[in-house]
């Protein structure tokens, strides 16, 4: 992999059991976000959009712009907002973050003076990433883009890091990340729903549930590999399966009659719109404080 568990450190939330699971992997569990910035050069903000503003407040005073690279996976929250929030927090000299229950004192903790001083209010380096859940099995479909202060080398580094758990692409415009959310961020849910529906159909046609589920999942996996490995258009591959007057073209006809293609398009657009909305809501709530 790109890193060993022993190279990692986390600042967990309020669940001691979560801290115990991290420790079982040999990951260092620290007691605050401030300690994370003292310990780590690359910092991931792996939190929900509505939680991110508070995390940024805790981190701002500990940013070293020459050292730190921040990677956010929070859907919809712009790199500009992250940059501005960190600079605003730094200018106020925010105190160290709240210790998390169950965290052990860190052996890497620096002097209090370093934990509380304001290092810089220069724009920090931020890269946004939209991953998806198949990263858990090494088959992620992710996309990344850089903020205003990050370099091409920074985003290339993050892309290579994310490729340790699957595919990661560098997109040219941050505005495209909402579309990425719609296609691949939310996409596993569409695929799971489709696999479940295929299996349901198999059961209705007489197959045992376990057999139908395995066949459905492997069919989707195989079809995806054909798209990626042959480079052919999905429509052309579909046409090769549809023999004239055969069973498959009748199945495709039934899907089209029930709006299958349109439903998939609308699902992507709905997810992308919600991603934008979540980011706007999070930023508005923070600015209103």
mmCIF file of C-alpha atoms in Angstrom:
data_model
loop_
_atom_site.group_PDB
_atom_site.id
_atom_site.type_symbol
_atom_site.label_atom_id
_atom_site.label_comp_id
_atom_site.label_asym_id
_atom_site.label_seq_id
_atom_site.Cartn_x
_atom_site.Cartn_y
_atom_site.Cartn_z
ATOM 1 C CA UNK A 1 0.000 0.000 0.000
ATOM 2 C CA UNK A 2 0.899 3.682 -0.104
ATOM 3 C CA UNK A 3 1.371 3.847 3.665
ATOM 4 C CA UNK A 4 1.675 1.562 6.658
ATOM 5 C CA UNK A 5 -0.921 1.671 9.420
ATOM 6 C CA UNK A 6 1.865 2.660 11.795
ATOM 7 C CA UNK A 7 2.439 5.787 9.675
ATOM 8 C CA UNK A 8 -1.125 6.962 10.293
ATOM 9 C CA UNK A 9 -2.745 8.940 13.088
ATOM 10 C CA UNK A 10 -6.408 9.735 13.710
ATOM 11 C CA UNK A 11 -8.393 12.100 15.871
ATOM 12 C CA UNK A 12 -11.615 10.204 16.434
ATOM 13 C CA UNK A 13 -15.051 11.393 17.492
ATOM 14 C CA UNK A 14 -16.993 10.433 20.598
ATOM 15 C CA UNK A 15 -16.961 6.636 20.395
ATOM 16 C CA UNK A 16 -14.245 4.863 22.421
ATOM 17 C CA UNK A 17 -14.940 1.669 20.467
ATOM 18 C CA UNK A 18 -13.821 3.449 17.299
ATOM 19 C CA UNK A 19 -10.545 4.377 18.960
ATOM 20 C CA UNK A 20 -10.047 0.755 19.974
ATOM 21 C CA UNK A 21 -10.553 -0.444 16.390
ATOM 22 C CA UNK A 22 -7.944 2.020 15.118
ATOM 23 C CA UNK A 23 -5.461 0.937 17.770
ATOM 24 C CA UNK A 24 -5.990 -2.703 16.820
ATOM 25 C CA UNK A 25 -4.691 -1.745 13.354
ATOM 26 C CA UNK A 26 -1.597 -0.105 14.893
ATOM 27 C CA UNK A 27 -2.855 3.393 14.056
ATOM 28 C CA UNK A 28 -1.931 6.140 16.524
ATOM 29 C CA UNK A 29 -5.094 7.572 18.141
ATOM 30 C CA UNK A 30 -4.529 11.164 19.206
ATOM 31 C CA UNK A 31 -6.625 13.204 21.591
ATOM 32 C CA UNK A 32 -7.285 16.285 19.450
ATOM 33 C CA UNK A 33 -7.201 17.667 15.936
ATOM 34 C CA UNK A 34 -4.410 20.008 17.047
ATOM 35 C CA UNK A 35 -2.187 17.002 17.746
ATOM 36 C CA UNK A 36 -2.929 15.625 14.293
ATOM 37 C CA UNK A 37 -1.492 18.777 12.704
ATOM 38 C CA UNK A 38 1.576 18.597 14.944
ATOM 39 C CA UNK A 39 2.140 14.958 13.953
ATOM 40 C CA UNK A 40 1.128 14.783 10.282
ATOM 41 C CA UNK A 41 2.125 16.483 7.028
ATOM 42 C CA UNK A 42 -0.901 15.251 5.022
ATOM 43 C CA UNK A 43 -4.224 15.756 6.818
ATOM 44 C CA UNK A 44 -7.501 14.219 5.632
ATOM 45 C CA UNK A 45 -10.801 15.859 6.592
ATOM 46 C CA UNK A 46 -12.916 12.696 6.509
ATOM 47 C CA UNK A 47 -16.102 14.108 8.035
ATOM 48 C CA UNK A 48 -19.628 15.010 6.947
ATOM 49 C CA UNK A 49 -20.149 18.493 5.446
ATOM 50 C CA UNK A 50 -22.040 19.860 8.480
ATOM 51 C CA UNK A 51 -19.226 18.782 10.820
ATOM 52 C CA UNK A 52 -16.353 20.170 8.750
ATOM 53 C CA UNK A 53 -16.653 23.853 9.792
ATOM 54 C CA UNK A 54 -16.056 23.044 13.465
ATOM 55 C CA UNK A 55 -13.074 20.873 12.551
ATOM 56 C CA UNK A 56 -11.615 23.723 10.509
ATOM 57 C CA UNK A 57 -12.030 26.072 13.480
ATOM 58 C CA UNK A 58 -10.067 23.685 15.664
ATOM 59 C CA UNK A 59 -7.284 23.248 13.109
ATOM 60 C CA UNK A 60 -6.743 26.787 11.857
ATOM 61 C CA UNK A 61 -4.279 27.955 14.498
ATOM 62 C CA UNK A 62 -1.987 24.992 13.908
ATOM 63 C CA UNK A 63 -1.565 25.213 10.136
ATOM 64 C CA UNK A 64 1.938 25.399 8.707
ATOM 65 C CA UNK A 65 1.412 26.319 5.053
ATOM 66 C CA UNK A 66 4.899 25.180 4.108
ATOM 67 C CA UNK A 67 4.314 21.750 5.598
ATOM 68 C CA UNK A 68 0.645 20.803 5.587
ATOM 69 C CA UNK A 69 -1.413 19.481 2.702
ATOM 70 C CA UNK A 70 -5.132 19.171 3.464
ATOM 71 C CA UNK A 71 -7.364 16.641 1.694
ATOM 72 C CA UNK A 72 -11.125 16.986 2.099
ATOM 73 C CA UNK A 73 -13.683 14.307 1.249
ATOM 74 C CA UNK A 74 -16.654 16.380 2.482
ATOM 75 C CA UNK A 75 -19.251 16.459 -0.292
ATOM 76 C CA UNK A 76 -20.081 19.879 -1.725
ATOM 77 C CA UNK A 77 -17.818 21.984 0.520
ATOM 78 C CA UNK A 78 -15.571 24.108 -1.691
ATOM 79 C CA UNK A 79 -11.822 24.361 -1.358
ATOM 80 C CA UNK A 80 -12.210 28.155 -1.131
ATOM 81 C CA UNK A 81 -14.400 27.774 1.961
ATOM 82 C CA UNK A 82 -11.883 25.394 3.548
ATOM 83 C CA UNK A 83 -9.005 27.771 2.774
ATOM 84 C CA UNK A 84 -10.856 30.812 4.107
ATOM 85 C CA UNK A 85 -12.062 29.008 7.235
ATOM 86 C CA UNK A 86 -8.547 27.858 8.113
ATOM 87 C CA UNK A 87 -7.157 31.358 7.587
ATOM 88 C CA UNK A 88 -9.951 32.921 9.651
ATOM 89 C CA UNK A 89 -9.397 30.464 12.489
ATOM 90 C CA UNK A 90 -5.643 31.079 12.344
ATOM 91 C CA UNK A 91 -6.128 34.825 12.631
ATOM 92 C CA UNK A 92 -8.138 34.328 15.823
ATOM 93 C CA UNK A 93 -5.601 31.965 17.396
ATOM 94 C CA UNK A 94 -8.047 29.147 18.047
ATOM 95 C CA UNK A 95 -7.089 26.925 20.969
ATOM 96 C CA UNK A 96 -6.408 23.199 20.566
ATOM 97 C CA UNK A 97 -9.338 20.952 19.709
ATOM 98 C CA UNK A 98 -11.533 19.111 22.169
ATOM 99 C CA UNK A 99 -10.068 15.771 23.313
ATOM 100 C CA UNK A 100 -12.054 12.760 22.180
ATOM 101 C CA UNK A 101 -13.295 10.229 24.754
ATOM 102 C CA UNK A 102 -11.218 7.088 24.782
ATOM 103 C CA UNK A 103 -8.132 8.690 23.254
ATOM 104 C CA UNK A 104 -4.789 8.021 24.855
ATOM 105 C CA UNK A 105 -2.216 10.781 25.458
ATOM 106 C CA UNK A 106 0.034 11.012 22.433
ATOM 107 C CA UNK A 107 3.730 10.295 22.694
ATOM 108 C CA UNK A 108 4.167 12.794 19.849
ATOM 109 C CA UNK A 109 2.665 15.775 21.675
ATOM 110 C CA UNK A 110 4.748 18.931 21.374
ATOM 111 C CA UNK A 111 5.125 21.814 23.777
ATOM 112 C CA UNK A 112 1.955 23.738 24.643
ATOM 113 C CA UNK A 113 3.443 26.864 23.114
ATOM 114 C CA UNK A 114 3.555 25.186 19.715
ATOM 115 C CA UNK A 115 0.031 23.841 20.085
ATOM 116 C CA UNK A 116 -1.422 27.300 20.656
ATOM 117 C CA UNK A 117 0.622 29.656 18.522
ATOM 118 C CA UNK A 118 -0.608 31.077 15.216
ATOM 119 C CA UNK A 119 1.732 29.846 12.527
ATOM 120 C CA UNK A 120 0.454 31.601 9.412
ATOM 121 C CA UNK A 121 -2.598 33.128 7.741
ATOM 122 C CA UNK A 122 -1.295 32.463 4.212
ATOM 123 C CA UNK A 123 -3.658 30.379 2.077
ATOM 124 C CA UNK A 124 -3.167 26.693 2.931
ATOM 125 C CA UNK A 125 -2.861 23.920 0.356
ATOM 126 C CA UNK A 126 -6.146 22.059 -0.131
ATOM 127 C CA UNK A 127 -7.104 19.180 -2.427
ATOM 128 C CA UNK A 128 -10.671 17.909 -2.609
ATOM 129 C CA UNK A 129 -11.408 14.240 -3.268
ATOM 130 C CA UNK A 130 -14.680 12.446 -3.884
ATOM 131 C CA UNK A 131 -14.148 8.710 -3.200
ATOM 132 C CA UNK A 132 -16.744 5.958 -2.922
ATOM 133 C CA UNK A 133 -17.330 2.945 -0.702
ATOM 134 C CA UNK A 134 -15.686 0.305 -2.961
ATOM 135 C CA UNK A 135 -12.385 1.722 -1.702
ATOM 136 C CA UNK A 136 -12.969 -0.788 1.120
ATOM 137 C CA UNK A 137 -12.223 -3.592 -1.352
ATOM 138 C CA UNK A 138 -9.577 -1.753 -3.381
ATOM 139 C CA UNK A 139 -11.954 -0.831 -6.220
ATOM 140 C CA UNK A 140 -12.741 2.844 -5.596
ATOM 141 C CA UNK A 141 -13.773 5.265 -8.327
ATOM 142 C CA UNK A 142 -12.489 8.619 -7.048
ATOM 143 C CA UNK A 143 -11.777 12.061 -8.470
ATOM 144 C CA UNK A 144 -9.603 14.875 -7.145
ATOM 145 C CA UNK A 145 -9.028 18.557 -7.840
ATOM 146 C CA UNK A 146 -6.796 21.207 -6.310
ATOM 147 C CA UNK A 147 -7.626 24.421 -4.491
ATOM 148 C CA UNK A 148 -6.114 27.814 -5.218
ATOM 149 C CA UNK A 149 -2.860 27.291 -3.300
ATOM 150 C CA UNK A 150 -2.181 23.618 -4.060
ATOM 151 C CA UNK A 151 0.261 22.791 -6.839
ATOM 152 C CA UNK A 152 0.010 20.295 -9.668
ATOM 153 C CA UNK A 153 2.480 18.190 -7.699
ATOM 154 C CA UNK A 154 0.169 18.267 -4.661
ATOM 155 C CA UNK A 155 -2.856 16.978 -6.548
ATOM 156 C CA UNK A 156 -0.718 14.382 -8.352
ATOM 157 C CA UNK A 157 0.515 13.146 -4.982
ATOM 158 C CA UNK A 158 -3.072 12.821 -3.683
ATOM 159 C CA UNK A 159 -4.223 11.056 -6.870
ATOM 160 C CA UNK A 160 -1.401 8.524 -6.529
ATOM 161 C CA UNK A 161 -2.238 8.057 -2.853
ATOM 162 C CA UNK A 162 -5.903 7.409 -3.661
ATOM 163 C CA UNK A 163 -4.921 4.944 -6.401
ATOM 164 C CA UNK A 164 -3.719 2.635 -3.648
ATOM 165 C CA UNK A 165 -7.411 1.776 -3.143
ATOM 166 C CA UNK A 166 -8.702 1.932 -6.701
ATOM 167 C CA UNK A 167 -9.100 4.345 -9.599
ATOM 168 C CA UNK A 168 -8.583 8.081 -9.075
ATOM 169 C CA UNK A 169 -8.819 10.751 -11.747
ATOM 170 C CA UNK A 170 -7.691 14.382 -11.677
ATOM 171 C CA UNK A 171 -10.588 16.588 -12.812
ATOM 172 C CA UNK A 172 -9.869 20.013 -14.261
ATOM 173 C CA UNK A 173 -12.573 22.017 -12.482
ATOM 174 C CA UNK A 174 -13.831 21.849 -8.911
ATOM 175 C CA UNK A 175 -17.365 22.471 -10.162
ATOM 176 C CA UNK A 176 -17.284 18.976 -11.662
ATOM 177 C CA UNK A 177 -16.985 17.277 -8.266
ATOM 178 C CA UNK A 178 -20.744 17.524 -7.694
ATOM 179 C CA UNK A 179 -21.222 15.600 -10.937
ATOM 180 C CA UNK A 180 -18.612 13.096 -9.742
ATOM 181 C CA UNK A 181 -20.667 12.689 -6.572
ATOM 182 C CA UNK A 182 -23.716 11.930 -8.688
ATOM 183 C CA UNK A 183 -21.986 9.344 -10.864
ATOM 184 C CA UNK A 184 -19.444 7.524 -8.686
ATOM 185 C CA UNK A 185 -19.893 8.901 -5.163
ATOM 186 C CA UNK A 186 -23.517 7.758 -5.009
ATOM 187 C CA UNK A 187 -23.139 5.224 -7.812
ATOM 188 C CA UNK A 188 -22.505 2.148 -5.652
ATOM 189 C CA UNK A 189 -26.008 2.530 -4.214
ATOM 190 C CA UNK A 190 -27.483 2.443 -7.731
ATOM 191 C CA UNK A 191 -25.409 -0.632 -8.543
ATOM 192 C CA UNK A 192 -26.445 -2.394 -5.331
ATOM 193 C CA UNK A 193 -30.083 -1.604 -6.090
ATOM 194 C CA UNK A 194 -29.708 -2.976 -9.616
ATOM 195 C CA UNK A 195 -27.991 -6.139 -8.363
ATOM 196 C CA UNK A 196 -30.752 -6.635 -5.815
ATOM 197 C CA UNK A 197 -33.390 -6.162 -8.512
ATOM 198 C CA UNK A 198 -31.672 -8.635 -10.830
ATOM 199 C CA UNK A 199 -31.548 -11.149 -7.992
ATOM 200 C CA UNK A 200 -35.217 -10.553 -7.217
ATOM 201 C CA UNK A 201 -36.010 -11.254 -10.842
ATOM 202 C CA UNK A 202 -33.968 -14.427 -10.687
ATOM 203 C CA UNK A 203 -35.864 -15.578 -7.613
ATOM 204 C CA UNK A 204 -39.159 -14.774 -9.348
ATOM 205 C CA UNK A 205 -38.002 -16.917 -12.267
ATOM 206 C CA UNK A 206 -37.187 -19.812 -9.938
ATOM 207 C CA UNK A 207 -33.561 -19.446 -8.837
ATOM 208 C CA UNK A 208 -32.492 -19.818 -5.204
ATOM 209 C CA UNK A 209 -31.720 -16.405 -3.629
ATOM 210 C CA UNK A 210 -28.017 -17.147 -3.071
ATOM 211 C CA UNK A 211 -27.533 -18.301 -6.663
ATOM 212 C CA UNK A 212 -29.398 -15.336 -8.101
ATOM 213 C CA UNK A 213 -27.400 -12.829 -6.034
ATOM 214 C CA UNK A 214 -24.009 -14.244 -7.004
ATOM 215 C CA UNK A 215 -24.964 -14.399 -10.685
ATOM 216 C CA UNK A 216 -26.283 -10.836 -10.609
ATOM 217 C CA UNK A 217 -23.223 -9.416 -8.855
ATOM 218 C CA UNK A 218 -20.764 -11.248 -11.115
ATOM 219 C CA UNK A 219 -22.701 -10.116 -14.192
ATOM 220 C CA UNK A 220 -22.386 -6.447 -13.184
ATOM 221 C CA UNK A 221 -18.704 -6.938 -12.337
ATOM 222 C CA UNK A 222 -18.001 -8.649 -15.653
ATOM 223 C CA UNK A 223 -19.873 -6.039 -17.668
ATOM 224 C CA UNK A 224 -17.961 -3.234 -15.935
ATOM 225 C CA UNK A 225 -14.630 -4.931 -16.700
ATOM 226 C CA UNK A 226 -15.598 -5.226 -20.371
ATOM 227 C CA UNK A 227 -16.280 -1.475 -20.548
ATOM 228 C CA UNK A 228 -12.970 -0.609 -18.868
ATOM 229 C CA UNK A 229 -10.758 -3.173 -20.598
ATOM 230 C CA UNK A 230 -12.120 -3.128 -24.161
ATOM 231 C CA UNK A 231 -12.602 0.640 -24.424
ATOM 232 C CA UNK A 232 -15.756 0.045 -26.433
ATOM 233 C CA UNK A 233 -18.828 2.209 -25.963
ATOM 234 C CA UNK A 234 -21.342 0.634 -23.546
ATOM 235 C CA UNK A 235 -24.014 0.897 -26.232
ATOM 236 C CA UNK A 236 -21.897 -1.115 -28.669
ATOM 237 C CA UNK A 237 -21.284 -3.796 -26.053
ATOM 238 C CA UNK A 238 -25.012 -3.883 -25.309
ATOM 239 C CA UNK A 239 -25.791 -4.351 -29.001
ATOM 240 C CA UNK A 240 -23.469 -7.373 -29.145
ATOM 241 C CA UNK A 241 -25.594 -9.118 -26.518
ATOM 242 C CA UNK A 242 -28.891 -8.316 -28.245
ATOM 243 C CA UNK A 243 -29.473 -10.900 -30.973
ATOM 244 C CA UNK A 244 -32.246 -10.096 -33.479
ATOM 245 C CA UNK A 245 -35.554 -11.343 -32.120
ATOM 246 C CA UNK A 246 -33.809 -12.713 -29.030
ATOM 247 C CA UNK A 247 -34.514 -12.666 -25.320
ATOM 248 C CA UNK A 248 -32.090 -9.843 -24.426
ATOM 249 C CA UNK A 249 -33.550 -7.222 -26.791
ATOM 250 C CA UNK A 250 -36.968 -7.944 -25.337
ATOM 251 C CA UNK A 251 -35.533 -7.420 -21.853
ATOM 252 C CA UNK A 252 -33.935 -4.121 -22.935
ATOM 253 C CA UNK A 253 -37.272 -3.102 -24.454
ATOM 254 C CA UNK A 254 -38.986 -3.764 -21.113
ATOM 255 C CA UNK A 255 -36.387 -1.649 -19.269
ATOM 256 C CA UNK A 256 -36.784 1.228 -21.730
ATOM 257 C CA UNK A 257 -40.582 1.079 -21.496
ATOM 258 C CA UNK A 258 -40.276 1.578 -17.734
ATOM 259 C CA UNK A 259 -37.878 4.496 -17.958
ATOM 260 C CA UNK A 260 -34.703 2.679 -16.839
ATOM 261 C CA UNK A 261 -32.277 4.954 -18.680
ATOM 262 C CA UNK A 262 -34.111 8.135 -17.679
ATOM 263 C CA UNK A 263 -34.312 7.029 -14.046
ATOM 264 C CA UNK A 264 -30.523 6.532 -13.957
ATOM 265 C CA UNK A 265 -29.890 9.979 -15.451
ATOM 266 C CA UNK A 266 -32.277 11.624 -12.997
ATOM 267 C CA UNK A 267 -30.627 9.808 -10.078
ATOM 268 C CA UNK A 268 -27.239 11.271 -11.014
ATOM 269 C CA UNK A 269 -28.665 14.767 -11.388
ATOM 270 C CA UNK A 270 -30.519 14.519 -8.058
ATOM 271 C CA UNK A 271 -27.373 13.418 -6.240
ATOM 272 C CA UNK A 272 -25.272 16.167 -7.838
ATOM 273 C CA UNK A 273 -27.867 18.786 -6.871
ATOM 274 C CA UNK A 274 -27.971 17.536 -3.287
ATOM 275 C CA UNK A 275 -24.176 17.635 -3.098
ATOM 276 C CA UNK A 276 -24.222 21.315 -4.080
ATOM 277 C CA UNK A 277 -27.001 21.968 -1.575
ATOM 278 C CA UNK A 278 -25.128 20.279 1.286
ATOM 279 C CA UNK A 279 -22.062 22.387 0.635
ATOM 280 C CA UNK A 280 -24.044 25.626 0.476
ATOM 281 C CA UNK A 281 -25.955 24.807 3.668
ATOM 282 C CA UNK A 282 -22.772 23.961 5.551
ATOM 283 C CA UNK A 283 -21.078 27.175 4.483
ATOM 284 C CA UNK A 284 -24.132 29.311 5.265
ATOM 285 C CA UNK A 285 -24.484 27.828 8.760
ATOM 286 C CA UNK A 286 -20.837 28.494 9.505
ATOM 287 C CA UNK A 287 -20.914 32.065 8.231
ATOM 288 C CA UNK A 288 -24.035 32.709 10.294
ATOM 289 C CA UNK A 289 -22.227 31.940 13.563
#
